[in-house]
Coordinates of C-alpha atoms in Angstrom, one line a residue:
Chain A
X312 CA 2.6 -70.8 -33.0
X313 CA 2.4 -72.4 -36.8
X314 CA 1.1 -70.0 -39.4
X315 CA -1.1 -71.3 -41.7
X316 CA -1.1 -70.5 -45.4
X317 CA -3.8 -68.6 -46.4
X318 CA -3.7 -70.6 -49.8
X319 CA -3.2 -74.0 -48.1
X320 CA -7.1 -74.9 -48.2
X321 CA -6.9 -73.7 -52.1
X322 CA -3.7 -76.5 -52.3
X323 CA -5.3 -79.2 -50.8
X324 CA -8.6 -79.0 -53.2
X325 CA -6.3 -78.6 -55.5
X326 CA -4.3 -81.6 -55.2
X327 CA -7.6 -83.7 -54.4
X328 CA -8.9 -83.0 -58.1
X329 CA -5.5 -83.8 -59.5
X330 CA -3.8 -86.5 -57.5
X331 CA -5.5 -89.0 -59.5
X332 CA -4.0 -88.0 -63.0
X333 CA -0.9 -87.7 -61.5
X334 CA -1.3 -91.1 -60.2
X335 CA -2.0 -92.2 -63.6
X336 CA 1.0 -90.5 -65.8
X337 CA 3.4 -91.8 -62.9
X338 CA 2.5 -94.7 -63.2
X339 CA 2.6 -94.7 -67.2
X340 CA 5.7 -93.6 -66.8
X341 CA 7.4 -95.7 -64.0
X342 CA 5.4 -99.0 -64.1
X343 CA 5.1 -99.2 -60.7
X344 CA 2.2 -98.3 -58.3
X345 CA 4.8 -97.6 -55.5
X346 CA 6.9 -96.1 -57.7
X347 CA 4.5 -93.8 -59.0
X348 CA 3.5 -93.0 -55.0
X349 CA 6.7 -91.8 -54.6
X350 CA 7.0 -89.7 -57.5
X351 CA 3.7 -88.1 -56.8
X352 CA 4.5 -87.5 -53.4
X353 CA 8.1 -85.7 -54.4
X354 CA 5.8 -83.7 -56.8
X355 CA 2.9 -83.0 -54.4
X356 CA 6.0 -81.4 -52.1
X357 CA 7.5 -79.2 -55.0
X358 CA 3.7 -78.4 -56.1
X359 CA 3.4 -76.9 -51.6
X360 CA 6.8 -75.4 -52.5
X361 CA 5.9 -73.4 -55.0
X362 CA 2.3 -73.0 -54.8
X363 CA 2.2 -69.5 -53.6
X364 CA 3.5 -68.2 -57.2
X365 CA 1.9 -71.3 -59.7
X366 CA -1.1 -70.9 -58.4
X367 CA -2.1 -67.8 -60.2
X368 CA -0.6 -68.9 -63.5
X369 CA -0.6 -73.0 -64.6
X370 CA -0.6 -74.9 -62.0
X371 CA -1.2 -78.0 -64.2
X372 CA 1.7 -77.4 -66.6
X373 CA 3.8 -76.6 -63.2
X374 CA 2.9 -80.3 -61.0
X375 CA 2.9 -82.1 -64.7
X376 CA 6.7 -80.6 -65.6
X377 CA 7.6 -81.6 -61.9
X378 CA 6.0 -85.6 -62.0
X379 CA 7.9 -85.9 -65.6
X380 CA 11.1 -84.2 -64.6
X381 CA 11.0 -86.7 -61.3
X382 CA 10.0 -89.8 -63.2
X383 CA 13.2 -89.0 -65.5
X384 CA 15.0 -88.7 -62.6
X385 CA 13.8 -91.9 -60.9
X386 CA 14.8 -93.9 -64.3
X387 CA 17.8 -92.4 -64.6
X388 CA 18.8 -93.4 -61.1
X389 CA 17.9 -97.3 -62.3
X390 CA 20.5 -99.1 -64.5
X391 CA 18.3 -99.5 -67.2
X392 CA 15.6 -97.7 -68.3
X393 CA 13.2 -100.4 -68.7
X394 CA 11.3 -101.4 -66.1
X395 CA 11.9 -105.3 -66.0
X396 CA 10.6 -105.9 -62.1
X397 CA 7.5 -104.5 -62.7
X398 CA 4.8 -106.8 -61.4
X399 CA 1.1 -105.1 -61.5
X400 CA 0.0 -104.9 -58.3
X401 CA -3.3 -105.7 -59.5
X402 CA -4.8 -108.1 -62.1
X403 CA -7.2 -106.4 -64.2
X404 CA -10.2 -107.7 -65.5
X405 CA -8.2 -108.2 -68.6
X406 CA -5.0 -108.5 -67.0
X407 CA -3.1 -110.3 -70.0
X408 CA -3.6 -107.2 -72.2
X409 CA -3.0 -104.9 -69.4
X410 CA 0.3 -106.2 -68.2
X411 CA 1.4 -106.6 -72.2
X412 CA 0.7 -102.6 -72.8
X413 CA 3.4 -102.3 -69.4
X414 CA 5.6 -104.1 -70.7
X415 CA 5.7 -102.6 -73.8
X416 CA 5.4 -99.4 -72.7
X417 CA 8.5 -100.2 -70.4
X418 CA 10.3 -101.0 -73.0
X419 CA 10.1 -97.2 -74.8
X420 CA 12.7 -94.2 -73.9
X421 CA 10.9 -92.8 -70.5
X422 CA 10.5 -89.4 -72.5
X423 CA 8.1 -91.3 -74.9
X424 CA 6.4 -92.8 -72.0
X425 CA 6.0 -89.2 -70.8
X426 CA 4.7 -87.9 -73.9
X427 CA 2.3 -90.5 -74.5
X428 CA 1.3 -90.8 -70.8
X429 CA 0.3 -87.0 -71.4
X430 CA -1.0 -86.7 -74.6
X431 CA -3.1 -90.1 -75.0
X432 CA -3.8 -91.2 -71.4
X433 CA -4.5 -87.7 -69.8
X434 CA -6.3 -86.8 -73.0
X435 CA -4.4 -83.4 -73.3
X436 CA -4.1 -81.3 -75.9
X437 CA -0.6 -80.6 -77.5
X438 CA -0.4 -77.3 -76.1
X439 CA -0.6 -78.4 -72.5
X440 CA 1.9 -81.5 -72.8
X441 CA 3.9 -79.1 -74.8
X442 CA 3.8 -76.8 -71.4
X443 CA 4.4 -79.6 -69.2
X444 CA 7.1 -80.8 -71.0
X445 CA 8.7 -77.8 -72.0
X446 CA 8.9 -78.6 -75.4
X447 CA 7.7 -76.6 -78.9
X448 CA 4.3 -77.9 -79.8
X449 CA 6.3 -79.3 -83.0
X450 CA 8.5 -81.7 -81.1
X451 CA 5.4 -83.0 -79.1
X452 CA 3.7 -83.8 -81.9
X453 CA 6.7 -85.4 -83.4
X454 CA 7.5 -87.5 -80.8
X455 CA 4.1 -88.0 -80.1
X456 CA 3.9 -89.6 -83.7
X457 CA 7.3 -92.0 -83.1
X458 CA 6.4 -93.2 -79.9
X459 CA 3.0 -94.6 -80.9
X460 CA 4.8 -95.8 -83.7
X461 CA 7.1 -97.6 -81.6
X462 CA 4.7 -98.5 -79.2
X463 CA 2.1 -100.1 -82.2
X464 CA 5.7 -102.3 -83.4
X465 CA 5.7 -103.8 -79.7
X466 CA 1.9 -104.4 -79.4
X467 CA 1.8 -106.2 -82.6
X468 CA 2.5 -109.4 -82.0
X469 CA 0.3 -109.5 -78.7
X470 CA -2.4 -108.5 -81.4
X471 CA -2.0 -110.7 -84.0
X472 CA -1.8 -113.8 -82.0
X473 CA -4.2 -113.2 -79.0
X474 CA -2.0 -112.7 -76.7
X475 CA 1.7 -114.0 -75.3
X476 CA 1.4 -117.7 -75.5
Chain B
X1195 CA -9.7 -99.5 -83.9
X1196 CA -6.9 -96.7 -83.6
X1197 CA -3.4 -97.3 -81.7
X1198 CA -4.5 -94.0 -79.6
X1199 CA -8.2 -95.4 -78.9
X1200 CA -6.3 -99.3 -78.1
X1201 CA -3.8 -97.5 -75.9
X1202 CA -6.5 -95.5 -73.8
X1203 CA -8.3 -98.8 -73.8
X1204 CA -5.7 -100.9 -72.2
X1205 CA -4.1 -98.2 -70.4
X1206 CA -7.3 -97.6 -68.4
X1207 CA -8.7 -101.1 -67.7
X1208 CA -5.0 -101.5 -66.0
X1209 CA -5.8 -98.3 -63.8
X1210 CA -9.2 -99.1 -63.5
X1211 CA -9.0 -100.5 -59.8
X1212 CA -8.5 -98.1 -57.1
X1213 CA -5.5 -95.9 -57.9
X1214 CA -3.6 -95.4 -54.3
X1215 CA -4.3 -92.2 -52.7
X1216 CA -1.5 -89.5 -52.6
X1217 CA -0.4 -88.8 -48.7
X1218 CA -1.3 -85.2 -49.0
X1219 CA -0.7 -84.0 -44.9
X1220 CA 3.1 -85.6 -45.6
X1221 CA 3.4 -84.0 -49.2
X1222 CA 2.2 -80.3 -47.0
X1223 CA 4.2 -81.2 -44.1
X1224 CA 7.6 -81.6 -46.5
X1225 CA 6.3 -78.6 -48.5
X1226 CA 6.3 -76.1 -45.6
X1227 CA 9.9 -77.5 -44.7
X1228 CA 10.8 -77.7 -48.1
X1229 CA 9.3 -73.9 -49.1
X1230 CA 12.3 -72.6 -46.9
X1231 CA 14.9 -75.1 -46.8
X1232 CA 15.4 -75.1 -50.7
X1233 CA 16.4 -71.5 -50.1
X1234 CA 19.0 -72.2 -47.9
X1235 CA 20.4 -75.1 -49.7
X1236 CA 20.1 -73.3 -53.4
X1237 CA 22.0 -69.9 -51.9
X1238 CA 24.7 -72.6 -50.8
X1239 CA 25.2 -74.3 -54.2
X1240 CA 25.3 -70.7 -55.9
X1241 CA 28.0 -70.2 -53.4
X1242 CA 29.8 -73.1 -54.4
X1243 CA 29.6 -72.4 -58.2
X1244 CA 30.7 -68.6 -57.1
X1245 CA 33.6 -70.9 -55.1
X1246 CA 33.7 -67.5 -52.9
X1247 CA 32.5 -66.2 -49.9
X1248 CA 33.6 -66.9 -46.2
X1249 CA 30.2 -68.4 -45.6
X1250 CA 30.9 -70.9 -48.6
X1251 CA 32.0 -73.2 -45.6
X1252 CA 28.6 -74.9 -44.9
X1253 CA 29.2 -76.5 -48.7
X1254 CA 29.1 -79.8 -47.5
X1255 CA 25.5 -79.3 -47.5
X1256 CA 25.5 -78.4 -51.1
X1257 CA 22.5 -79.8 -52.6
X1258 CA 21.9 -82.6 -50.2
X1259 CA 17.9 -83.4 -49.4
X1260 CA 18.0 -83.8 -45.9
X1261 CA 14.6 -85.6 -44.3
X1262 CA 12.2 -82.6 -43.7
X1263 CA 11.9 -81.1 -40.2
X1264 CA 8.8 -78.8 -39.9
X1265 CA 9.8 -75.4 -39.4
X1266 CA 8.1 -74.0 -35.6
X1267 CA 6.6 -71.5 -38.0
X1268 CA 5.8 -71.7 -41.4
X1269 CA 5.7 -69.3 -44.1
X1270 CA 3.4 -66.1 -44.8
X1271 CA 3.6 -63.3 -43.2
X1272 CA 0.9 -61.7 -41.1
X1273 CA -1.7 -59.6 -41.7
X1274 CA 0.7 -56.3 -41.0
X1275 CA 2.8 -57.8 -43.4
X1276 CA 5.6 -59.1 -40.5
X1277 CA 6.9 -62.9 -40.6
X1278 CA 8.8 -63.5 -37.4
X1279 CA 7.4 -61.9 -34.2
X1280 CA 9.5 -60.1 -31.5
X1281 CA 11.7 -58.2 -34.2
X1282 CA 11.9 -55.6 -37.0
X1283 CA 14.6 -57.8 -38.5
X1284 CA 12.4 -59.3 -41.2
X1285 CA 10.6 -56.0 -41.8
X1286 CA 14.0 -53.9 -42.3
X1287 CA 15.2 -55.8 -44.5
X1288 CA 12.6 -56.5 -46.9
X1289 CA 12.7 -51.9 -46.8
X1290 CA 15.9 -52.4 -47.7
X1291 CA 14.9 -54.5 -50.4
X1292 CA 12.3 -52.3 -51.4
X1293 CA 14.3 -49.3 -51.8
X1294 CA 16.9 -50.9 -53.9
X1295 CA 14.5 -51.9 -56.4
X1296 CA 11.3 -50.5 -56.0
X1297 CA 9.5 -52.6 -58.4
X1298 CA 9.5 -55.4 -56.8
X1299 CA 7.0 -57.2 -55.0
X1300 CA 6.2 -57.4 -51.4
X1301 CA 8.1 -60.8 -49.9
X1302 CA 6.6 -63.9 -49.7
X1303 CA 8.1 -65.2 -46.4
X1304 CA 11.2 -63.8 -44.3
X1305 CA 13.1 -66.1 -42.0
X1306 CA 16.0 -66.8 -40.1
X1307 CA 18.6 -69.7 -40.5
X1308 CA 21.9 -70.5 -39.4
X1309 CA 24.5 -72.0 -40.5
X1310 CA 24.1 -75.5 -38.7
X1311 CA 21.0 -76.3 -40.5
X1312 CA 19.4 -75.9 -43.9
X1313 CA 16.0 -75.6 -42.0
X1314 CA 14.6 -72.2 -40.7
X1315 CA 15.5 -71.7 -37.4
X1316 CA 12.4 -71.5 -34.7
X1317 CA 11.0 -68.1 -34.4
X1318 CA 11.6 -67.5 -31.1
X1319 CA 15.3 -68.6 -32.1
X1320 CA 15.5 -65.7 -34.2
X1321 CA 18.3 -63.5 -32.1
X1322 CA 20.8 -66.7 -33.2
X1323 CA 20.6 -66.1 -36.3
X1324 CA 23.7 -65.9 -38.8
X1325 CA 21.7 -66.0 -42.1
X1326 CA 18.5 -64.3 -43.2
X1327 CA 16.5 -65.5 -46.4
X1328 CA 13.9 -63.2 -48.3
X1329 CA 12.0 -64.9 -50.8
X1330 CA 10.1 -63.0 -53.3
X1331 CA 7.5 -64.6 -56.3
X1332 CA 8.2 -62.9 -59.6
X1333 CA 6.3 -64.7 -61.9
X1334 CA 4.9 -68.8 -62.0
X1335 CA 8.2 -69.2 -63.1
X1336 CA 10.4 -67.2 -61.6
X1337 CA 11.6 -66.6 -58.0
X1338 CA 14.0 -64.3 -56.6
X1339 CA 15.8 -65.1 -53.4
X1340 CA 17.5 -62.6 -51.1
X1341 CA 20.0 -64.3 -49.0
X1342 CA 21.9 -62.5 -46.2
X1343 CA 25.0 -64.3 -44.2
X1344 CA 27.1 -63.6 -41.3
X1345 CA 31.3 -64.8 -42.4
X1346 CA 32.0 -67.8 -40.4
X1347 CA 34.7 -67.5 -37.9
X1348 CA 38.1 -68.3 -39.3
X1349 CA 36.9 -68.7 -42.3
X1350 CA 38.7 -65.6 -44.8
X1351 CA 36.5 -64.6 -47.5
X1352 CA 38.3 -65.2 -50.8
X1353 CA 36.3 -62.8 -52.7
X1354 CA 37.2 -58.9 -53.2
X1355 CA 35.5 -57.0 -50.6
X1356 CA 33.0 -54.5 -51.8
X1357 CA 33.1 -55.9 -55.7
X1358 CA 29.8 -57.4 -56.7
X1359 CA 29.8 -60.9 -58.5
X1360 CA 27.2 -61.7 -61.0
X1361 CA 27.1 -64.2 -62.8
X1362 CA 24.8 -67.7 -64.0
X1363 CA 24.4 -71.3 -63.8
X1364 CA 22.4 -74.5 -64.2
X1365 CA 20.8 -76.2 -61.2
X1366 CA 19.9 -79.5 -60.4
X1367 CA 20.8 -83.4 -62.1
X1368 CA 18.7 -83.0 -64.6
X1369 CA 19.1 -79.1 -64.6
X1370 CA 15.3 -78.0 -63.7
X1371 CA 16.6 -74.2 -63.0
X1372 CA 19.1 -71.4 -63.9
X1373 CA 19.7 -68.9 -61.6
X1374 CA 21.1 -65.5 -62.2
X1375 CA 22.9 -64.4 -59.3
X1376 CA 24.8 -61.6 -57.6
X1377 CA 26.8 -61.6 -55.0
X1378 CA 28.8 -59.1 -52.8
X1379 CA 30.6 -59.6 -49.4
X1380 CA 30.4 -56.1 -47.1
X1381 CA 33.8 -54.9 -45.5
X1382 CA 32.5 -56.4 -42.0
X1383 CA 32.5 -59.9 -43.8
X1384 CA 29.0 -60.5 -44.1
X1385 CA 27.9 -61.6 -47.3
X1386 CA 24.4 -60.9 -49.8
X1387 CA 23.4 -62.8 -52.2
X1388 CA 20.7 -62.0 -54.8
X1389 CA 19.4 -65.2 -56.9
X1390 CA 17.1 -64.9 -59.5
X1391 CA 15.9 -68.7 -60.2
X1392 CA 14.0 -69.5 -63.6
X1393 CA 12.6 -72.6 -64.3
X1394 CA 13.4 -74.5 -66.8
X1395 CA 16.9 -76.5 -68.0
X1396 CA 17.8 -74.6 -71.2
X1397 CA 19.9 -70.8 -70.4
X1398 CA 18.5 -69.2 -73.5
X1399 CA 15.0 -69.6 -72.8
X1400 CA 15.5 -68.7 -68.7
X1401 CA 17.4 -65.8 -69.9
X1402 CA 14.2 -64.9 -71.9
X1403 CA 11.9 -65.9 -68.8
X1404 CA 14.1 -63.4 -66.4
X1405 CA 12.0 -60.9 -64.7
X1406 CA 15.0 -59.0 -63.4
X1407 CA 18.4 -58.0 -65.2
X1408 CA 22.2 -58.8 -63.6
X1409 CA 21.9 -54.7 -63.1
X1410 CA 19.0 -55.2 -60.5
X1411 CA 20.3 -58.2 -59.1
X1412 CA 23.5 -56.4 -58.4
X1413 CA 21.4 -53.5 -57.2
X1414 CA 19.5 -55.6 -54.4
X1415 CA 23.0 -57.3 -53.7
X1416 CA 24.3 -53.8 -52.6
X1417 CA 21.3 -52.5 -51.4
X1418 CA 22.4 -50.6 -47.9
X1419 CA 20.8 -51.8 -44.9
X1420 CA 21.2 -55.6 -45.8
X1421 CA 22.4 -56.8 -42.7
X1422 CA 21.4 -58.0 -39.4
X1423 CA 22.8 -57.7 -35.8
X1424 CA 25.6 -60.4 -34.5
X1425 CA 23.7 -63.5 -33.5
X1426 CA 24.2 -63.7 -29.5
X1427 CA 24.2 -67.6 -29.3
X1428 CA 26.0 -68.6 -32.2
X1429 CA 25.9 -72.5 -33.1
X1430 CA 29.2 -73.7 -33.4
X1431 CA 31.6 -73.3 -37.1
X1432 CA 30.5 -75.7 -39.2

């Protein structure tokens, strides 16, 4: 005699409009399509979990804290916090470029994956990743600024000479 | 062209293709598990970090993510506000609850556990039980947990009987809550706990984020009427 939620439907159409974005940062952060799967699913669960009191408030800031906090997790459980194995699981139409921007986004502190994951690739404002990440709007917008800077350092050499030989 | 506007470039032509779709009937089905098993597990780890209480014996559970069993029931209450049919249990102690501290909200689920399992036990199961959880939603952040326990046989509780507890800690590897908690173990044995859980890693800020004090914690934790009758099919001591 299982009880449905009242606020179940509410969760599901919920999740359907964001699932995607999560998708996204995950995988901006881990590198890894089943990777990411897992991390959305963990946060998916946390987001049922607690729906019945996020709902009212920030749900976004809520599910985004949760994927970041579990991404951190994940690479913490690795030996190293770059993510050498990743293989796309897809070639893109411009796949070179693609798997370069990985791999140099692998190679950056998983925070500054999370950061720029939020604020560049989910287009949102500092306030929001600043919510999500639980961080003063100052310190996003500080590490904000060294992780691109890192991040340009990396790309650099793909730039200048078309691409790894 | 910008190192934003060439990261958004590349970042999306390497999404572009169909991004997997997220399971969502598993990610509800481990929710509604996971909306009542967290309870149990978290009120065991404050136990731990108390390092009191006779029902502190189920700590090799402590923290450990078990694969989700559905609950027979899950979660809200029903329209007349009860949560487990064929008893007042649930009811009686949420009133007790209430008349403690007044202020608080009505609960957002009520269920039985027992001390074999960190899932609810079935509904119908409900004369069994040797714990009771009340879970209560303070703010998006904050959640209070009301956790009552029967002692385990021959286990002696090593905490003063009759004194409250309070007291706070981190939760989680990386901490992702603090919990301010109160706890007090009755003359019969039987054991309340009252957690106030904050997200967020940092104490100073969750302390800020509270809803409640340690003086209404300790409140609920004495409240009279927090107890249930002996469970008449015990599982075995853990």
């Amino acid at each position: 005699m299982a009880r449905t939620p009242a606020w179940e439907a509410e969760y599901v159409e919920y999740v359907a409009a964001r699932q995607r974005s999560f998708m996204r940062a995950a995988y901006a952060m881990l590198g890894s399509w089943p990777a990411a799967e897992d991390a959305v699913q963990t946060t998916l669960t946390e987001l049922y979990a607690r729906w019945p009191r996020v709902r009212t408030g920030h749900p976004d800031a809520y599910g985004r804290r949760t994927l970041v906090n579990t991404c951190i997790g994940v690479c913490r459980k690795r030996k190293r916090e770059v993510v050498t194995d990743r293989v796309p699981e897809r070639q893109t139409g411009d796949g070179q470029a693609s798997v370069d921007l990985m791999d140099a986004l692998a190679r950056l502190p998983v925070r500054d994956r999370a950061v720029l994951a939020l604020r560049y690739l989910e287009d949102l404002p500092v306030r929001e990743v600043a919510a999500a990440l639980d961080l003063p709007e100052g310190t996003v917008k500080s590490q904000c600024s060294r992780a691109l800077a890192r991040l340009e350092v990396l790309l650099s050499p793909a730039e200048t000479t078309g691409g790894n030989p | 062209m910008t190192i934003e506007q060439q990261l958004k470039d590349r970042f999306d032509r390497a999404t572009e293709h169909a991004i997997p779709p997220a399971d969502v009937p598993a990610a509800i089905a481990r929710g509604r598990g996971r909306r009542r098993r967290r309870a149990g597990a978290y009120a065991v780890g404050s136990l731990a970090v108390l390092a009191v209480a006779a029902s502190a014996t189920v700590l090799p559970r402590l923290g450990e993510e078990t694969p989700t069993a559905v609950p027979a029931a899950q979660g809200p209450a029903a329209p007349d506000g009860t949560f487990v049919p064929g008893t007042t249990i649930d009811t009686d102690l949420a009133a007790a609850v209430a008349a403690a501290d007044p202020s608080l909200p009505a609960p957002t689920d009520v269920y039985p556990s027992d001390w074999s399992r960190d899932t609810p036990l079935p509904d119908a199961d409900f004369a069994n039980a040797t714990e009771w959880q009340l879970v209560y939603d303070l703010s998006d952040r904050v959640e209070l947990l009301v956790y009552v326990s029967k002692p385990i046989p021959g286990e002696p509780a090593d905490q003063p009987v009759g004194t409250v507890v309070t007291g706070s800690n981190t939760i989680g590897d990386p901490a992702r809550e603090v919990w301010f908690h109160s706890m007090l173990v009755a003359p019969d044995g039987h054991v309340v706990n009252a957690i106030e859980q904050v997200d967020g890693a940092d104490p100073r800020r969750a302390e800020q984020r509270r809803v409640l004090t340690d003086a209404r914690t300790e409140a609920v934790a004495q409240a009279p009427g927090l107890d249930f009758p002996d469970p008449v099919e015990p599982p075995a001591a853990p």
